[in-house]
PDB file of C-alpha atoms in Angstrom:
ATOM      1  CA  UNK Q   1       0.000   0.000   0.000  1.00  0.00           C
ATOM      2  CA  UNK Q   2       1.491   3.502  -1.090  1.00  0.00           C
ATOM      3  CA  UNK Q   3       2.105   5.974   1.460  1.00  0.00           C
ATOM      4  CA  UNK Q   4       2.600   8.516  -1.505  1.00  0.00           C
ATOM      5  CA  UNK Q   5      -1.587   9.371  -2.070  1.00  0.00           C
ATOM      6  CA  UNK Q   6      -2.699  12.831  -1.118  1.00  0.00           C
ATOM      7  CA  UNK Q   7      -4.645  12.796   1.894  1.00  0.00           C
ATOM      8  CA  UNK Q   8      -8.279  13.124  -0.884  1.00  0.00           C
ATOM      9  CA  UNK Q   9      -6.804  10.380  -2.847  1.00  0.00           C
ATOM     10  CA  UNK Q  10      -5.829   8.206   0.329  1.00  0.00           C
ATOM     11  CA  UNK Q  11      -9.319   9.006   1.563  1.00  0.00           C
ATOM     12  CA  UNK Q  12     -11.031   7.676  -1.243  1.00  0.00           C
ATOM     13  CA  UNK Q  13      -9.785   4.276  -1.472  1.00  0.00           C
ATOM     14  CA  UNK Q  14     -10.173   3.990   1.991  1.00  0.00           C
ATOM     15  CA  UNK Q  15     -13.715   3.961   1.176  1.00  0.00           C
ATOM     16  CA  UNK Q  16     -13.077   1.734  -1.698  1.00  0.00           C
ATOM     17  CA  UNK Q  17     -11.753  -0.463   0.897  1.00  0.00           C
ATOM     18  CA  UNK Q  18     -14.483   0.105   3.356  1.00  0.00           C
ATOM     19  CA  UNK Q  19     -17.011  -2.575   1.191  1.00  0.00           C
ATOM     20  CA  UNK Q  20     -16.022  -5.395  -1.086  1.00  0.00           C
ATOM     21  CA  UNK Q  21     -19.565  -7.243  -1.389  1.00  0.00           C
ATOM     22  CA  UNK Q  22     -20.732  -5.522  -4.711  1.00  0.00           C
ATOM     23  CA  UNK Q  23     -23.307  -2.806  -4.520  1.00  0.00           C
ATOM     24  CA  UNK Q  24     -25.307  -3.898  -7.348  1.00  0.00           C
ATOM     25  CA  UNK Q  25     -25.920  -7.572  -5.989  1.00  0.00           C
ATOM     26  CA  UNK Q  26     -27.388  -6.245  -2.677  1.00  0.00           C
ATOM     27  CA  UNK Q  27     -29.708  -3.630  -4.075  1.00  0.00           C
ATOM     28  CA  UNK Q  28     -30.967  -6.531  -6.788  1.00  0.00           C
ATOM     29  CA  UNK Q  29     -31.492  -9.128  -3.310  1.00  0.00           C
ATOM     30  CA  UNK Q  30     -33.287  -5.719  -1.481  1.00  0.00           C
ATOM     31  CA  UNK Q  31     -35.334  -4.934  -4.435  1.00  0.00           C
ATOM     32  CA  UNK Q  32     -36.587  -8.324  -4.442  1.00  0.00           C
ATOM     33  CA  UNK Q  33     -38.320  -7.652  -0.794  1.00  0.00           C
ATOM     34  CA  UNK Q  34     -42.281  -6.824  -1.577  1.00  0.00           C
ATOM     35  CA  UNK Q  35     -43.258  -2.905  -0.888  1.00  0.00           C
ATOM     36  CA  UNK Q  36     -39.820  -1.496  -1.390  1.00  0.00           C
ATOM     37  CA  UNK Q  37     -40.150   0.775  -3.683  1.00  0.00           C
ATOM     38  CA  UNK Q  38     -36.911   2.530  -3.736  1.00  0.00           C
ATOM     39  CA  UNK Q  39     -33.708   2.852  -1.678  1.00  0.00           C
ATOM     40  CA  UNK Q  40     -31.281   5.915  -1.329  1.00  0.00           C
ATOM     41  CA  UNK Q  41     -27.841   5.577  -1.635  1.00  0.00           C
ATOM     42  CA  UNK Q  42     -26.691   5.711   1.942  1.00  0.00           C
ATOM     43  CA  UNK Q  43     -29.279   3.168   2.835  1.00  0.00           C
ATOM     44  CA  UNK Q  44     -27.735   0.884   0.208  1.00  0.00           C
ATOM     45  CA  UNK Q  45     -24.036   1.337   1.076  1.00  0.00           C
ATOM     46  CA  UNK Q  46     -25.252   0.438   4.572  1.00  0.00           C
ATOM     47  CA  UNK Q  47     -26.996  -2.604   4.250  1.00  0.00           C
ATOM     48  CA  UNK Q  48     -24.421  -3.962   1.777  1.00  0.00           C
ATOM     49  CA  UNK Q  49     -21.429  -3.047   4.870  1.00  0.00           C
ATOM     50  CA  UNK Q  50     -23.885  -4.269   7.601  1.00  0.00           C
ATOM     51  CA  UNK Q  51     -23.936  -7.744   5.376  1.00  0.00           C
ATOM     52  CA  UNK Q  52     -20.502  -8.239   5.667  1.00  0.00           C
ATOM     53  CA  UNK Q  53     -20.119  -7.250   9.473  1.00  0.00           C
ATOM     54  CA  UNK Q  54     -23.048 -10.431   9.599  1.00  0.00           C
ATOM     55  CA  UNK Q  55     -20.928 -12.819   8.122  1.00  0.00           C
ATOM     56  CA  UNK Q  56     -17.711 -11.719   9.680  1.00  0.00           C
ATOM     57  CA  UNK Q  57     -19.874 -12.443  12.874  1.00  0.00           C
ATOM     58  CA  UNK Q  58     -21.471 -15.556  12.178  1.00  0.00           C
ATOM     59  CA  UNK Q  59     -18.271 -16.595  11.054  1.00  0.00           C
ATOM     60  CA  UNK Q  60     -16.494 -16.328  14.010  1.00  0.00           C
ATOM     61  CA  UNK Q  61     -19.405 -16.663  16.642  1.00  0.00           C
ATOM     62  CA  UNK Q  62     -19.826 -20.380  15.007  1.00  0.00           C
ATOM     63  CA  UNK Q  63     -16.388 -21.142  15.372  1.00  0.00           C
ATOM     64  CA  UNK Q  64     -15.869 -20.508  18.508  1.00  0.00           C
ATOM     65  CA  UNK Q  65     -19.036 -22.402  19.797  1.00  0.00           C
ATOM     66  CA  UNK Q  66     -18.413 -25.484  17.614  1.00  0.00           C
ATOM     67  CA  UNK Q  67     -18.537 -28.549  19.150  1.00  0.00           C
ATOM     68  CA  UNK Q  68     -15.298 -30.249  17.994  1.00  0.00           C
ATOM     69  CA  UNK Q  69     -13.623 -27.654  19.913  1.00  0.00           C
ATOM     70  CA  UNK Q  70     -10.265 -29.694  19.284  1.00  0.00           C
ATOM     71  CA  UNK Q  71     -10.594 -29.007  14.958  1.00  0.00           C
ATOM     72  CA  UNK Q  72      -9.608 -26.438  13.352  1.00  0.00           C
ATOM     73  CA  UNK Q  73     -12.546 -25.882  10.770  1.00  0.00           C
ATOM     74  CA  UNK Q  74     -15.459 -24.325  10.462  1.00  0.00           C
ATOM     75  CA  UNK Q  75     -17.849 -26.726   9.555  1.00  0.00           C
ATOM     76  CA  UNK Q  76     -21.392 -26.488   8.926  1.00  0.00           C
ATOM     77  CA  UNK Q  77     -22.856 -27.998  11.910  1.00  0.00           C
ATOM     78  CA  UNK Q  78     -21.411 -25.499  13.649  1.00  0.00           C
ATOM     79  CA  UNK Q  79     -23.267 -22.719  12.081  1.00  0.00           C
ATOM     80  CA  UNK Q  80     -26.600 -24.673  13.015  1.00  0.00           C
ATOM     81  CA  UNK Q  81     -25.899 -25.059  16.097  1.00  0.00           C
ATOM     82  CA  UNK Q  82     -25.149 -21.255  16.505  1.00  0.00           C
ATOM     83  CA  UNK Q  83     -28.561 -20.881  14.572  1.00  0.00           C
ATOM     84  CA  UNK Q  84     -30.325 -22.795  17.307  1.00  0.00           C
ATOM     85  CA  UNK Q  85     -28.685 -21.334  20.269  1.00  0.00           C
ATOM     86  CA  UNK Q  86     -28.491 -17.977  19.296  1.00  0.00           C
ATOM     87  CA  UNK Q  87     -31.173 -15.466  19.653  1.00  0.00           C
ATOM     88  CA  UNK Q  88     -29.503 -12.833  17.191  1.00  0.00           C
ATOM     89  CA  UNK Q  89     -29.278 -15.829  14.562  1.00  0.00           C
ATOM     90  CA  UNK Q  90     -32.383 -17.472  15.404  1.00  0.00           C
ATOM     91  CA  UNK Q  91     -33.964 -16.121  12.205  1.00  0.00           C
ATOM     92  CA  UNK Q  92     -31.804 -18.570  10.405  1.00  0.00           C
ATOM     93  CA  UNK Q  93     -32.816 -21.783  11.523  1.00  0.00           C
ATOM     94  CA  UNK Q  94     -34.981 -22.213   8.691  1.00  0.00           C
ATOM     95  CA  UNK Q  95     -32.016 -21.799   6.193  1.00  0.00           C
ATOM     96  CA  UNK Q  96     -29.684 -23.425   8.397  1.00  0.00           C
ATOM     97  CA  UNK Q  97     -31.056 -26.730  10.024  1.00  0.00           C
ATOM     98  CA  UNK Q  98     -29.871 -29.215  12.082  1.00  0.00           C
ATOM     99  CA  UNK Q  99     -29.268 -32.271  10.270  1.00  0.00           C
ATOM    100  CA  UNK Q 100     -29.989 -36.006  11.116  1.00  0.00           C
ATOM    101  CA  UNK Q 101     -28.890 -39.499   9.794  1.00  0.00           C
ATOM    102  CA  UNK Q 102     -31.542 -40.365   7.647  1.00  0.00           C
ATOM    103  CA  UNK Q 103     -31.649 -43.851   9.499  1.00  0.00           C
ATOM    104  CA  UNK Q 104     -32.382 -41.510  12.525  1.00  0.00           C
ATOM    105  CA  UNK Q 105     -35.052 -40.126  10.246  1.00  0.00           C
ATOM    106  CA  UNK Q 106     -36.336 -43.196   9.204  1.00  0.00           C
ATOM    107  CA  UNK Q 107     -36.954 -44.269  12.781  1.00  0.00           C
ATOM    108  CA  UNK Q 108     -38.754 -41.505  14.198  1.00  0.00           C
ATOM    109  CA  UNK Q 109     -41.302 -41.397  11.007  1.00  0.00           C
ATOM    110  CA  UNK Q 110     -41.970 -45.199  12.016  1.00  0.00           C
ATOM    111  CA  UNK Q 111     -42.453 -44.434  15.570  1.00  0.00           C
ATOM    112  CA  UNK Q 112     -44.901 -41.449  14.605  1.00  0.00           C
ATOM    113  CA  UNK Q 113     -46.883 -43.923  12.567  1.00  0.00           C
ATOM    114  CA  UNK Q 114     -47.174 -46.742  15.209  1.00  0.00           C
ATOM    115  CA  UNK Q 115     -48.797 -43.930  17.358  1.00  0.00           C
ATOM    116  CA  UNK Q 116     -51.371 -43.041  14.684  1.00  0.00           C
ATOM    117  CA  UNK Q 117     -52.106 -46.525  14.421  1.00  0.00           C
ATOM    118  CA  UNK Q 118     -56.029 -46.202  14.150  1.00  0.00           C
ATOM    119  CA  UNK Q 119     -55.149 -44.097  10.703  1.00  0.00           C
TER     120      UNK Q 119
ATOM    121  CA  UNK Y  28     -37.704  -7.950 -13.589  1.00  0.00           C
ATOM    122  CA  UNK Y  29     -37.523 -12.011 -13.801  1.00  0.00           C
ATOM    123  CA  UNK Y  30     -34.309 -12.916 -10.945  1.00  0.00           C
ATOM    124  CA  UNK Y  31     -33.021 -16.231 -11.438  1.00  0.00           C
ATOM    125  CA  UNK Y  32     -32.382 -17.813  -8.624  1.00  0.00           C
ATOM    126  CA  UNK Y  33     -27.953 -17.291  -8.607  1.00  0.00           C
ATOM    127  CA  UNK Y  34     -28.581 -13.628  -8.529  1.00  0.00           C
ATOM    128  CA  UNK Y  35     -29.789 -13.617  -5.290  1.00  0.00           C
ATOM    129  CA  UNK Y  36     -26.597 -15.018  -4.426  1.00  0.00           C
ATOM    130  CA  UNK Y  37     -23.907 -13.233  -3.526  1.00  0.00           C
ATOM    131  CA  UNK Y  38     -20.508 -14.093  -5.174  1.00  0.00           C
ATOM    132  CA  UNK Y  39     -18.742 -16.797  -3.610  1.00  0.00           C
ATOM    133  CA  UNK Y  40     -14.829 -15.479  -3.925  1.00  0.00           C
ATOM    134  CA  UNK Y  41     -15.642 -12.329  -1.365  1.00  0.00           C
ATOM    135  CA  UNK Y  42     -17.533 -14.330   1.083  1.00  0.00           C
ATOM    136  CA  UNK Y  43     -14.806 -16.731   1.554  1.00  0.00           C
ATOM    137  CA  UNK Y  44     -12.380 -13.969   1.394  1.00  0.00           C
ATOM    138  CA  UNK Y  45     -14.445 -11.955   3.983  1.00  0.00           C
ATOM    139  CA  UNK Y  46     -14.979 -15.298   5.985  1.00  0.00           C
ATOM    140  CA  UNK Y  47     -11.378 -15.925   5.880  1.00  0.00           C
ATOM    141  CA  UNK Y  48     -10.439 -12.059   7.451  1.00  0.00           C
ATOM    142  CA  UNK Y  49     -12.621 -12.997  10.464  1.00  0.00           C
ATOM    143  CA  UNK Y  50     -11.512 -16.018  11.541  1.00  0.00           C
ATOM    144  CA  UNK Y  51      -8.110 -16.548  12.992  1.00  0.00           C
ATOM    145  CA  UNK Y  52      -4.799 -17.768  10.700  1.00  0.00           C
ATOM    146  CA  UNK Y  53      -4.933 -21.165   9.412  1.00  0.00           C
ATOM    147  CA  UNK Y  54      -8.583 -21.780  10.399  1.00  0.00           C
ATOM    148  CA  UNK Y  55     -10.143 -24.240   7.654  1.00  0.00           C
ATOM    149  CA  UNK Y  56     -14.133 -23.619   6.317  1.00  0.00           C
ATOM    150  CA  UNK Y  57     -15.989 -26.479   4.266  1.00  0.00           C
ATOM    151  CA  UNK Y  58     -17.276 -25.591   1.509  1.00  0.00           C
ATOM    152  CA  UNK Y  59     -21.018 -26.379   2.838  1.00  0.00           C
ATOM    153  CA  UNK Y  60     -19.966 -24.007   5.636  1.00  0.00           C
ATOM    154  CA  UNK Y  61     -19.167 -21.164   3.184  1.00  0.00           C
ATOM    155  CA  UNK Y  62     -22.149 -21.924   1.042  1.00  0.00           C
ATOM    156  CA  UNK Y  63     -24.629 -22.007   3.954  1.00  0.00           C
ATOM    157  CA  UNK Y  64     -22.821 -18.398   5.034  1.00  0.00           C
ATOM    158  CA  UNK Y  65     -23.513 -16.851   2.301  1.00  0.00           C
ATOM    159  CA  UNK Y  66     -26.989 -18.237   1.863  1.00  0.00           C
ATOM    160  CA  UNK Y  67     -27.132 -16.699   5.215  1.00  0.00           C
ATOM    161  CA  UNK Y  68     -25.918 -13.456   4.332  1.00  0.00           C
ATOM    162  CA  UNK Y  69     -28.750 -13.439   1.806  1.00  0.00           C
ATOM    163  CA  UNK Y  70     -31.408 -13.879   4.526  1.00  0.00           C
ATOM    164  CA  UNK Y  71     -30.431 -11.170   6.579  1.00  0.00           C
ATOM    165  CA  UNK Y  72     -30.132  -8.500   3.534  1.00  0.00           C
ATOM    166  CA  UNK Y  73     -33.566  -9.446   3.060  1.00  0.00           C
ATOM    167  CA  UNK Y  74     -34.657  -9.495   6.600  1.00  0.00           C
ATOM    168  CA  UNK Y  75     -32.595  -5.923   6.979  1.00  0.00           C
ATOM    169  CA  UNK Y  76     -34.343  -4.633   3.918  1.00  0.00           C
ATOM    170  CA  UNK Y  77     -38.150  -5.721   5.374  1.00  0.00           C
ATOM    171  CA  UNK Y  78     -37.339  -4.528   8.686  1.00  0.00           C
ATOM    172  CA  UNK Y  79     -36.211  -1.034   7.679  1.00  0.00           C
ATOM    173  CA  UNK Y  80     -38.871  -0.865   5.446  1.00  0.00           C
ATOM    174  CA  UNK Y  81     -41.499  -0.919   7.994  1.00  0.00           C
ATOM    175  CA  UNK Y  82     -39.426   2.270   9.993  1.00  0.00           C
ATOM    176  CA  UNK Y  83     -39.922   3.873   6.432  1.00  0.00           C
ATOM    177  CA  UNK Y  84     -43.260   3.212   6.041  1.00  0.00           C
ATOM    178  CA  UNK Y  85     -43.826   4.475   9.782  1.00  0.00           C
ATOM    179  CA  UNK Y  86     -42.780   7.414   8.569  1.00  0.00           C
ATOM    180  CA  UNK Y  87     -44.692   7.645   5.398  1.00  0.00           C
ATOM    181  CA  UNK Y  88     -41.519   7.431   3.290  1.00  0.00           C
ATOM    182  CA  UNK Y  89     -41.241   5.893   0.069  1.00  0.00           C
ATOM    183  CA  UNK Y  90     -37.923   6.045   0.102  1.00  0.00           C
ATOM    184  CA  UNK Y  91     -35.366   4.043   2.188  1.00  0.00           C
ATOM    185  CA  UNK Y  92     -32.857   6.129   3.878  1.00  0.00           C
ATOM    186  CA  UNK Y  93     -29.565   5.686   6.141  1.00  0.00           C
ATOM    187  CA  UNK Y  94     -31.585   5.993   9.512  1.00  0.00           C
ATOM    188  CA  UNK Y  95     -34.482   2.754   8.616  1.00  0.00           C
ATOM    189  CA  UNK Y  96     -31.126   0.414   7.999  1.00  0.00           C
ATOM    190  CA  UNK Y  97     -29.641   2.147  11.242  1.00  0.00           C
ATOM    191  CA  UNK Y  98     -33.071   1.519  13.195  1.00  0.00           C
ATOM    192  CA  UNK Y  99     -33.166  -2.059  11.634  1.00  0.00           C
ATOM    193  CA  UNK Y 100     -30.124  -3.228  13.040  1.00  0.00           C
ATOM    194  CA  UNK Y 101     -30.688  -2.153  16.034  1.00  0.00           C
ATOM    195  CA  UNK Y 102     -34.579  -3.411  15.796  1.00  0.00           C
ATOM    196  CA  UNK Y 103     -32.406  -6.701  14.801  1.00  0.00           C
ATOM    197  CA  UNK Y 104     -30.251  -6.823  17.823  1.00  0.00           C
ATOM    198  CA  UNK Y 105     -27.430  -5.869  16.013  1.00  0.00           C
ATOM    199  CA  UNK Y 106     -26.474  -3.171  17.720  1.00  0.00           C
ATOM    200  CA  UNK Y 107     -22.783  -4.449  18.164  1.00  0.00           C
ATOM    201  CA  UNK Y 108     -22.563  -3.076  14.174  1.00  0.00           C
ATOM    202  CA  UNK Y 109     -23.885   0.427  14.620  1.00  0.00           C
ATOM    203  CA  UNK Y 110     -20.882   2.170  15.715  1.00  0.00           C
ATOM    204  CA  UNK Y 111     -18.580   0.717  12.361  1.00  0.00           C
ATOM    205  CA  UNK Y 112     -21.177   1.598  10.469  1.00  0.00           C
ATOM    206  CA  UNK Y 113     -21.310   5.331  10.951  1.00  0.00           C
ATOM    207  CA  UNK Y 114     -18.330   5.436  11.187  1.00  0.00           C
ATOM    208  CA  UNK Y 115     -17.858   3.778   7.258  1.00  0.00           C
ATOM    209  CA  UNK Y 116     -20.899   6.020   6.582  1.00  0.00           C
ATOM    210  CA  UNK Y 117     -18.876   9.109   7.182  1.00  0.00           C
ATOM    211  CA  UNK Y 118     -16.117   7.821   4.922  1.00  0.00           C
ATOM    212  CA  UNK Y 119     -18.269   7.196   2.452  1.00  0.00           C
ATOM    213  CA  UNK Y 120     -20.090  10.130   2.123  1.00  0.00           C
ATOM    214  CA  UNK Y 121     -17.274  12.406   2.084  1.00  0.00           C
ATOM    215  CA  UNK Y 122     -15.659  10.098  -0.625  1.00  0.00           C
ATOM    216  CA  UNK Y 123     -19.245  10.856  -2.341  1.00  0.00           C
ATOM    217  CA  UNK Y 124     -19.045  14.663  -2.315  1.00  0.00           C
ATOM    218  CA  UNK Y 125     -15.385  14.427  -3.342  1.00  0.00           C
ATOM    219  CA  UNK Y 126     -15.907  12.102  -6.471  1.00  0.00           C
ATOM    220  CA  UNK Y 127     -18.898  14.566  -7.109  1.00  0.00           C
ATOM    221  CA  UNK Y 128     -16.375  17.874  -6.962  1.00  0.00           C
ATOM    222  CA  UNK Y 129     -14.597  16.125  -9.385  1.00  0.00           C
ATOM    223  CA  UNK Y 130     -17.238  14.894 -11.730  1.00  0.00           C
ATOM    224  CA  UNK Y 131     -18.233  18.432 -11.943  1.00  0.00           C
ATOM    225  CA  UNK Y 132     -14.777  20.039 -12.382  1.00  0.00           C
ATOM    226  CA  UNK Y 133     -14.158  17.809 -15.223  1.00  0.00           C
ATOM    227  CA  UNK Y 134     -17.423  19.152 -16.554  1.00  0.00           C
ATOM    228  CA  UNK Y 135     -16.514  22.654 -16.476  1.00  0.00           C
ATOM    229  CA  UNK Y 136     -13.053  22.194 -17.797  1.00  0.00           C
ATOM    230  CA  UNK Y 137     -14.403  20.126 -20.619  1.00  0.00           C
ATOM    231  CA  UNK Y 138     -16.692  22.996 -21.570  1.00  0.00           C
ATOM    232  CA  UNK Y 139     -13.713  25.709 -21.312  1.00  0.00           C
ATOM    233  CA  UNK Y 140     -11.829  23.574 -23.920  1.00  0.00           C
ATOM    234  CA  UNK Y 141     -14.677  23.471 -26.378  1.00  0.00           C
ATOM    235  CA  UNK Y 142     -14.921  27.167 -26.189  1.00  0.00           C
ATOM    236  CA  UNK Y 143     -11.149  27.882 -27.295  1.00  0.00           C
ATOM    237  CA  UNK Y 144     -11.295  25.310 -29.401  1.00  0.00           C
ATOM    238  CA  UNK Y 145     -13.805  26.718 -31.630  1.00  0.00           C
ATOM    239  CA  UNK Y 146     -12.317  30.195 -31.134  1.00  0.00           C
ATOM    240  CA  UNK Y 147      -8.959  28.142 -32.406  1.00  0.00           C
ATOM    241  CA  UNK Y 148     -10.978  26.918 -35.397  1.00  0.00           C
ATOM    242  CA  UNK Y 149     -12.712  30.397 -36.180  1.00  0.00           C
ATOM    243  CA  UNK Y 150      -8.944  31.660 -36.090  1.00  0.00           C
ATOM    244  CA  UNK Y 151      -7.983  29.465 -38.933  1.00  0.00           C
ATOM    245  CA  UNK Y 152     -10.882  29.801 -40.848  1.00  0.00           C
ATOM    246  CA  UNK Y 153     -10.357  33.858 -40.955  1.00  0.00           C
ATOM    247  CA  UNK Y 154      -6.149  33.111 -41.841  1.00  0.00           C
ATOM    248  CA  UNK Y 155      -7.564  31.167 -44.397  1.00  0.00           C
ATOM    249  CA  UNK Y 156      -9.892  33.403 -45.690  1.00  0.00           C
ATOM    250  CA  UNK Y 157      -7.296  36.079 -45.617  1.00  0.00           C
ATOM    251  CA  UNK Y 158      -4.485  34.157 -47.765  1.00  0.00           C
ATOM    252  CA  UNK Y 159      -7.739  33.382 -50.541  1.00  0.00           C
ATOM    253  CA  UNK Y 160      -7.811  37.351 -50.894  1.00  0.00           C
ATOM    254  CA  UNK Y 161      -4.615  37.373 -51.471  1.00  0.00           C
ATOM    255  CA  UNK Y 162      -4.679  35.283 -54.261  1.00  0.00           C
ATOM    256  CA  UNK Y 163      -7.522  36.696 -55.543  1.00  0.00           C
ATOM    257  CA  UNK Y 164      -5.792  40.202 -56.011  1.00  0.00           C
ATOM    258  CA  UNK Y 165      -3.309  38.273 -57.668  1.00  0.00           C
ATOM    259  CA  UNK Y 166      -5.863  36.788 -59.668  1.00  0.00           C
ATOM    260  CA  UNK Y 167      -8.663  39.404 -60.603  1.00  0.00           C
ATOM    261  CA  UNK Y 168     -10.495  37.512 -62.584  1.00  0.00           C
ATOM    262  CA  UNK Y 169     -11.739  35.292 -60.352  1.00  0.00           C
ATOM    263  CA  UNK Y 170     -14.529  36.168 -57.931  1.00  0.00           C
ATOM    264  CA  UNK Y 171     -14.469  34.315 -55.139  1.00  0.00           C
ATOM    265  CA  UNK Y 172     -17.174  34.124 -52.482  1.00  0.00           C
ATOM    266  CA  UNK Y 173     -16.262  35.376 -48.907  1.00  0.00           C
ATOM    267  CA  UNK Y 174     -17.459  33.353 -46.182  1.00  0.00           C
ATOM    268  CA  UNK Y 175     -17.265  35.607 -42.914  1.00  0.00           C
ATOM    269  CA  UNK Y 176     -18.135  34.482 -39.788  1.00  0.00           C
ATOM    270  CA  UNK Y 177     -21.005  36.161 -37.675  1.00  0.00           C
ATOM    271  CA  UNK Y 178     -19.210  35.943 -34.601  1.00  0.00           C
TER     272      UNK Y 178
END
């Protein structure tokens, strides 16, 4: 990085640096919400640097509540955990759920079938 | 506006790069991690975007503005992320009114140059026009048409 920029020039790739999610993608995903009709400039740059302050926070929340605390990996279990635990990231437990052995699966959709025997 | 269902997305390389700044050195991510991340990331533009909408709408605006993301995230229980972000909303705007300054300089010098350069052209037009009388008197018996310029 130069040290030689004017203090403007210096300036203004520090807010080049400031996002690196592109603009355009997040205003197509927030135009996509019903009743939004449009969305000023300021509005957009924030959403877009909020987004990647969320993932830089998931990201590290998940790690270091994962379960194998011994790996060194994110994996995804760990983020659905997280989902499940966490109020902030409850909202993702939809997106993000816990997942079983399908033999696991199997077993439960038997036993819930025994009980409504009289079907 | 048909959206396919990638646009939604957002691109892989600066999630995992993004990702990658937050966790400590040498830290591994599966890919399902990363994809279910970004997914993620996804979600909560679009729960951002609903949620400031209604402070907009509260409001009567039509138009979303700094504050409804500001009150979203805090609405969210984000609140951990309103401090960097006014903080990278001050940068930003100032880099705004900056690049604007020097949109509009460029503007005005363009317009300067295409001023002297037609008062350069209408200079060489009248030089011109002055070596054709020249000939002319060396030539009487031609009559040639002056073209003069207005200005």
């Amino acid at each position: 990085m130069s040290q030689t920029n004017s203090g403007k020039h210096s300036q203004a790739s520090e807010a080049k640096k400031a996002i690196s999610l592109p603009i355009s993608r997040v205003r197509l995903i927030m135009k996509s919400s019903p009743d939004v009709s449009s969305i000023n400039q300021d509005a957009l740059f924030l959403t877009t640097k909020a987004t990647e302050l969320f993932v830089q926070h998931l990201a590290l929340t998940s790690f270091n509540n994962r379960s194998q605390t011994e790996a060194n990996t994110l994996n995804y279990s760990d983020l659905a955990k997280t989902a499940e635990e966490s109020d902030t990231f409850h909202f993702l437990t939809d997106i993000l759920p816990k997942k079983i052995l399908a033999q696991d699966y199997l077993k439960s959709l038997e036993q819930m079938q025994d009980e409504d025997s009289d079907f | 506006m048909a959206e396919r269902p990638e646009d939604l997305n957002l691109p892989n390389a600066v999630i995992t790069r993004i990702i990658k700044e937050a966790l400590p050195d040498g830290v591994n991510v599966s890919k399902e991690a990363r994809r279910a991340i970004s997914q993620a990331a996804s979600v909560f533009v679009l729960y951002a975007t609903s949620c400031a909408n209604n402070f907009a709408m509260k409001a009567k605006r039509k138009t979303l503005n700094a504050g409804d993301v500001l009150a979203a995230m805090e609405e969210m229980e984000f609140e951990r992320f309103l401090e960097p972000l006014r903080d990278a909303l001050e940068v930003y705007k100032k880099d705004q009114r900056g690049r604007k300054e020097v949109s509009e300089q460029k503007r005005r010098d363009k317009e300067r140059k295409a001023d002297s350069e037609n008062d350069k052209s209408r200079e060489e037009e009248e030089e011109e026009e002055e070596e054709e009388q020249q000939r002319m008197e060396e030539e009487p018996e031609e009559e040639a048409e002056e073209e003069e310029d207005d200005n």
